[in-house]
CSV table of C-alpha atoms in Angstrom, one decimal:
chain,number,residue,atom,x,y,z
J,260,UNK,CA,0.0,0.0,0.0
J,261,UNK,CA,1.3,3.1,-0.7
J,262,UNK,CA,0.7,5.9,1.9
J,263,UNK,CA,1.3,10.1,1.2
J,264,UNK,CA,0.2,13.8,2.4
J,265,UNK,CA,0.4,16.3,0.1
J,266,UNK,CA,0.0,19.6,1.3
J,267,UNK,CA,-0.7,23.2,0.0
J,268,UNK,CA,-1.3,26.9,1.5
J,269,UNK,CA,-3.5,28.9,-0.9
J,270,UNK,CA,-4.9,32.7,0.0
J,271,UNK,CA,-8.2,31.4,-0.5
J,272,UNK,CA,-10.8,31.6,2.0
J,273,UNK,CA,-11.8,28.5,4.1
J,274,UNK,CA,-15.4,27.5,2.1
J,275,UNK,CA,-13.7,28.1,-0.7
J,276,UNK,CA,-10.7,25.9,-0.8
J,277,UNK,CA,-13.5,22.8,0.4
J,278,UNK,CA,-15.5,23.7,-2.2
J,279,UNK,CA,-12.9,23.4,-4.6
J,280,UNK,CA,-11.3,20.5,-3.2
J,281,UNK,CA,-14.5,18.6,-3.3
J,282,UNK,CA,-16.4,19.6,-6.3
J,283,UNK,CA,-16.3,16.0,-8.0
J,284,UNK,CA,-16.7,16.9,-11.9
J,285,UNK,CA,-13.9,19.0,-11.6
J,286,UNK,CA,-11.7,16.2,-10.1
J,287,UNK,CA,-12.2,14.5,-14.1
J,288,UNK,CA,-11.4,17.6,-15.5
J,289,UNK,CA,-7.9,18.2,-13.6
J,290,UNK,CA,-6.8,14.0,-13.5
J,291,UNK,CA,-5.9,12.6,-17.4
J,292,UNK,CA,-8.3,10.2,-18.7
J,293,UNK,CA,-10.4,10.4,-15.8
J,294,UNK,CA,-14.2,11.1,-15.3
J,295,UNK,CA,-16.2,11.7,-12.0
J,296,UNK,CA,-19.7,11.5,-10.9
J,297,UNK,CA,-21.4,12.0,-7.6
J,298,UNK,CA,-24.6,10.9,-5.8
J,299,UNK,CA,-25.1,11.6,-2.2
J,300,UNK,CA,-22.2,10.0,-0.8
J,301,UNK,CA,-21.5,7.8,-3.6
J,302,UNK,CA,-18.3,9.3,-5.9
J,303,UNK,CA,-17.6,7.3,-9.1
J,304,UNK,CA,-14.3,7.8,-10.8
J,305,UNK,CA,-13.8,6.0,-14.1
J,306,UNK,CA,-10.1,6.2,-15.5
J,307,UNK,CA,-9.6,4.5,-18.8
J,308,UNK,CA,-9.4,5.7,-23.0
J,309,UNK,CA,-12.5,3.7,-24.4
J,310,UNK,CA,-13.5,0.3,-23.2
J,311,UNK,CA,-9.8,0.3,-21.3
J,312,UNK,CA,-9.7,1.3,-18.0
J,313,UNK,CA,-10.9,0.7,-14.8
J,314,UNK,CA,-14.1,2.3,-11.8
J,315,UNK,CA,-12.9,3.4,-8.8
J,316,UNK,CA,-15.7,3.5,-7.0
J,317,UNK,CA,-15.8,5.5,-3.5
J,318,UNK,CA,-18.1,6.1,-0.4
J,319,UNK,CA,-18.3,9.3,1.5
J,320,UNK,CA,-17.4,8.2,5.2
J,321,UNK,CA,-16.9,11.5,6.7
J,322,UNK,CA,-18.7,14.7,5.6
J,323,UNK,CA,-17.7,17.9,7.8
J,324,UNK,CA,-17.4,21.3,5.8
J,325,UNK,CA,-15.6,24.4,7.7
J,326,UNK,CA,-17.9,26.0,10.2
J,327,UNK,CA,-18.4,29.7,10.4
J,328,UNK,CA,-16.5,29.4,13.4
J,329,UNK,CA,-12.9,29.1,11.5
J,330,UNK,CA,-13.0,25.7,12.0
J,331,UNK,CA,-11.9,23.4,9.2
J,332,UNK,CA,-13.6,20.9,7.3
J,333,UNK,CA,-12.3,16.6,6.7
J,334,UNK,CA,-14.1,14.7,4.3
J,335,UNK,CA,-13.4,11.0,3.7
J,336,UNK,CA,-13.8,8.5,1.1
J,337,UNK,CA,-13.5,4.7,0.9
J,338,UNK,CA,-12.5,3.0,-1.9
J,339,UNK,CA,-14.4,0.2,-2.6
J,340,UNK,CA,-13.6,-0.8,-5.6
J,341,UNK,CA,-12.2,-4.4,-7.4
J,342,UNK,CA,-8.7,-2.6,-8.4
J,343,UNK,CA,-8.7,0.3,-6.2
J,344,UNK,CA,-8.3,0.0,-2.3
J,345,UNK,CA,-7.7,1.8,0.4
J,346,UNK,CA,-8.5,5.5,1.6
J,347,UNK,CA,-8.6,9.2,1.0
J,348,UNK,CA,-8.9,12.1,2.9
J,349,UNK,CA,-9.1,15.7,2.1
J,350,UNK,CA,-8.4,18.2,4.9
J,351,UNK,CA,-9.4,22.2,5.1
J,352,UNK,CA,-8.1,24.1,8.0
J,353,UNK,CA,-6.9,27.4,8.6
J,354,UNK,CA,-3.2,28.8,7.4
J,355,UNK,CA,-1.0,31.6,8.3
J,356,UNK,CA,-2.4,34.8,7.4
J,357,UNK,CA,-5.7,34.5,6.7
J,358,UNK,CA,-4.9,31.5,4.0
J,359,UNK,CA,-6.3,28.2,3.8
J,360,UNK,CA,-4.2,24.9,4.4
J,361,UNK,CA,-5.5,22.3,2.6
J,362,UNK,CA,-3.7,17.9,3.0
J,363,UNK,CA,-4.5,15.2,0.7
J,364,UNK,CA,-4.0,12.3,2.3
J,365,UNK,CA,-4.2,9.1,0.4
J,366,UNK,CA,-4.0,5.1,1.1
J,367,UNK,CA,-4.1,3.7,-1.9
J,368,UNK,CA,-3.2,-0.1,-2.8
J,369,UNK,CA,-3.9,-2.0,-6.2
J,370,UNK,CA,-5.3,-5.1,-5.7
J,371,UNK,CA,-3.1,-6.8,-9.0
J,372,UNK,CA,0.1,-4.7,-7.8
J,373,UNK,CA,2.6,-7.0,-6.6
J,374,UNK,CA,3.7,-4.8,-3.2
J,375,UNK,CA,7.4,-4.5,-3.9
J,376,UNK,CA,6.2,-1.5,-6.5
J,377,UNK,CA,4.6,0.0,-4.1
J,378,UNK,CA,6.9,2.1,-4.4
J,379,UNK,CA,6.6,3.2,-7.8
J,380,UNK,CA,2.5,4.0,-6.7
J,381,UNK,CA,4.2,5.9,-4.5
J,382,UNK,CA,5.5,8.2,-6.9
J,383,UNK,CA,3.3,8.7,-9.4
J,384,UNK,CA,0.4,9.2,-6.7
J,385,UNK,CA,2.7,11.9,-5.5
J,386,UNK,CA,3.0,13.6,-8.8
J,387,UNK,CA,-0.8,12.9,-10.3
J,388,UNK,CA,-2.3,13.7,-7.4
J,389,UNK,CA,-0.5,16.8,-6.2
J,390,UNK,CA,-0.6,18.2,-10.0
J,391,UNK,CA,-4.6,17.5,-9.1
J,392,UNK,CA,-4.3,19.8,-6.2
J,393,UNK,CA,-2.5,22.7,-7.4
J,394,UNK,CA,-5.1,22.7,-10.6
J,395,UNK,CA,-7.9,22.0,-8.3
J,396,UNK,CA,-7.1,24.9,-5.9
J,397,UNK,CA,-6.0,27.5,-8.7
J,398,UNK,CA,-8.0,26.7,-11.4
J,399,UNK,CA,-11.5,28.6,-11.3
């Protein structure tokens, strides 16, 4: 399993980095050949090109948007998918100066990976995930 934080300080407001961070669609538009749908707490991401790819399907586990009392806000998903396992958790709270601070953290194992590249998952998580991020928290 491979296991990162990636984290980023944005002058953006609270409610506004958690709405970025977990408007769904827009997570398909910032990951390559990836589209996402949500229903209540049901998030469907579906990476592939054509009939090649693969649904990572996800449950909302935790659901707790900043307050108006400068608190932050955690939301968590499950993976429950048949490739994708594991966890991820995207984290709101508040930053130096008025800024937001914003952590993806992210358990992530694939179930035909053998585990000695986890470490390779490692990486490219890191990088496809943290590009996701920066887009996701810049990109109106």
């Amino acid at each position: 399993m491979a296991e990162f934080v990636i984290e980023r300080t944005v002058p953006l407001p609270l409610d506004e980095a958690w709405r970025r961070v977990t408007d769904w669609p827009r997570h398909g538009r910032v990951v390559p050949f990836t589209r996402v749908t949500a229903h209540g707490r049901s998030v469907r991401a579906r990476t592939g090109v054509g009939p090649v790819g693969f649904l990572d399907p996800m449950e909302i586990t935790v659901w707790s948007p900043p307050g108006d009392d400068g608190e932050g806000g955690i939301c968590r998903l499950e993976k429950r998918g048949r490739v994708v396992l594991g966890r991820a958790e995207l984290e709101v709270r508040p930053g130096p100066g008025g800024r937001a601070r914003v952590l993806w953290r992210e358990e992530v194992r694939l179930r035909f990976l053998p585990s000695f590249l986890d470490g390779l998952l490692l990486i490219a998580g890191r990088y496809v995930f943290g590009r996701a991020l920066d887009r996701l928290l810049r990109w109106e």
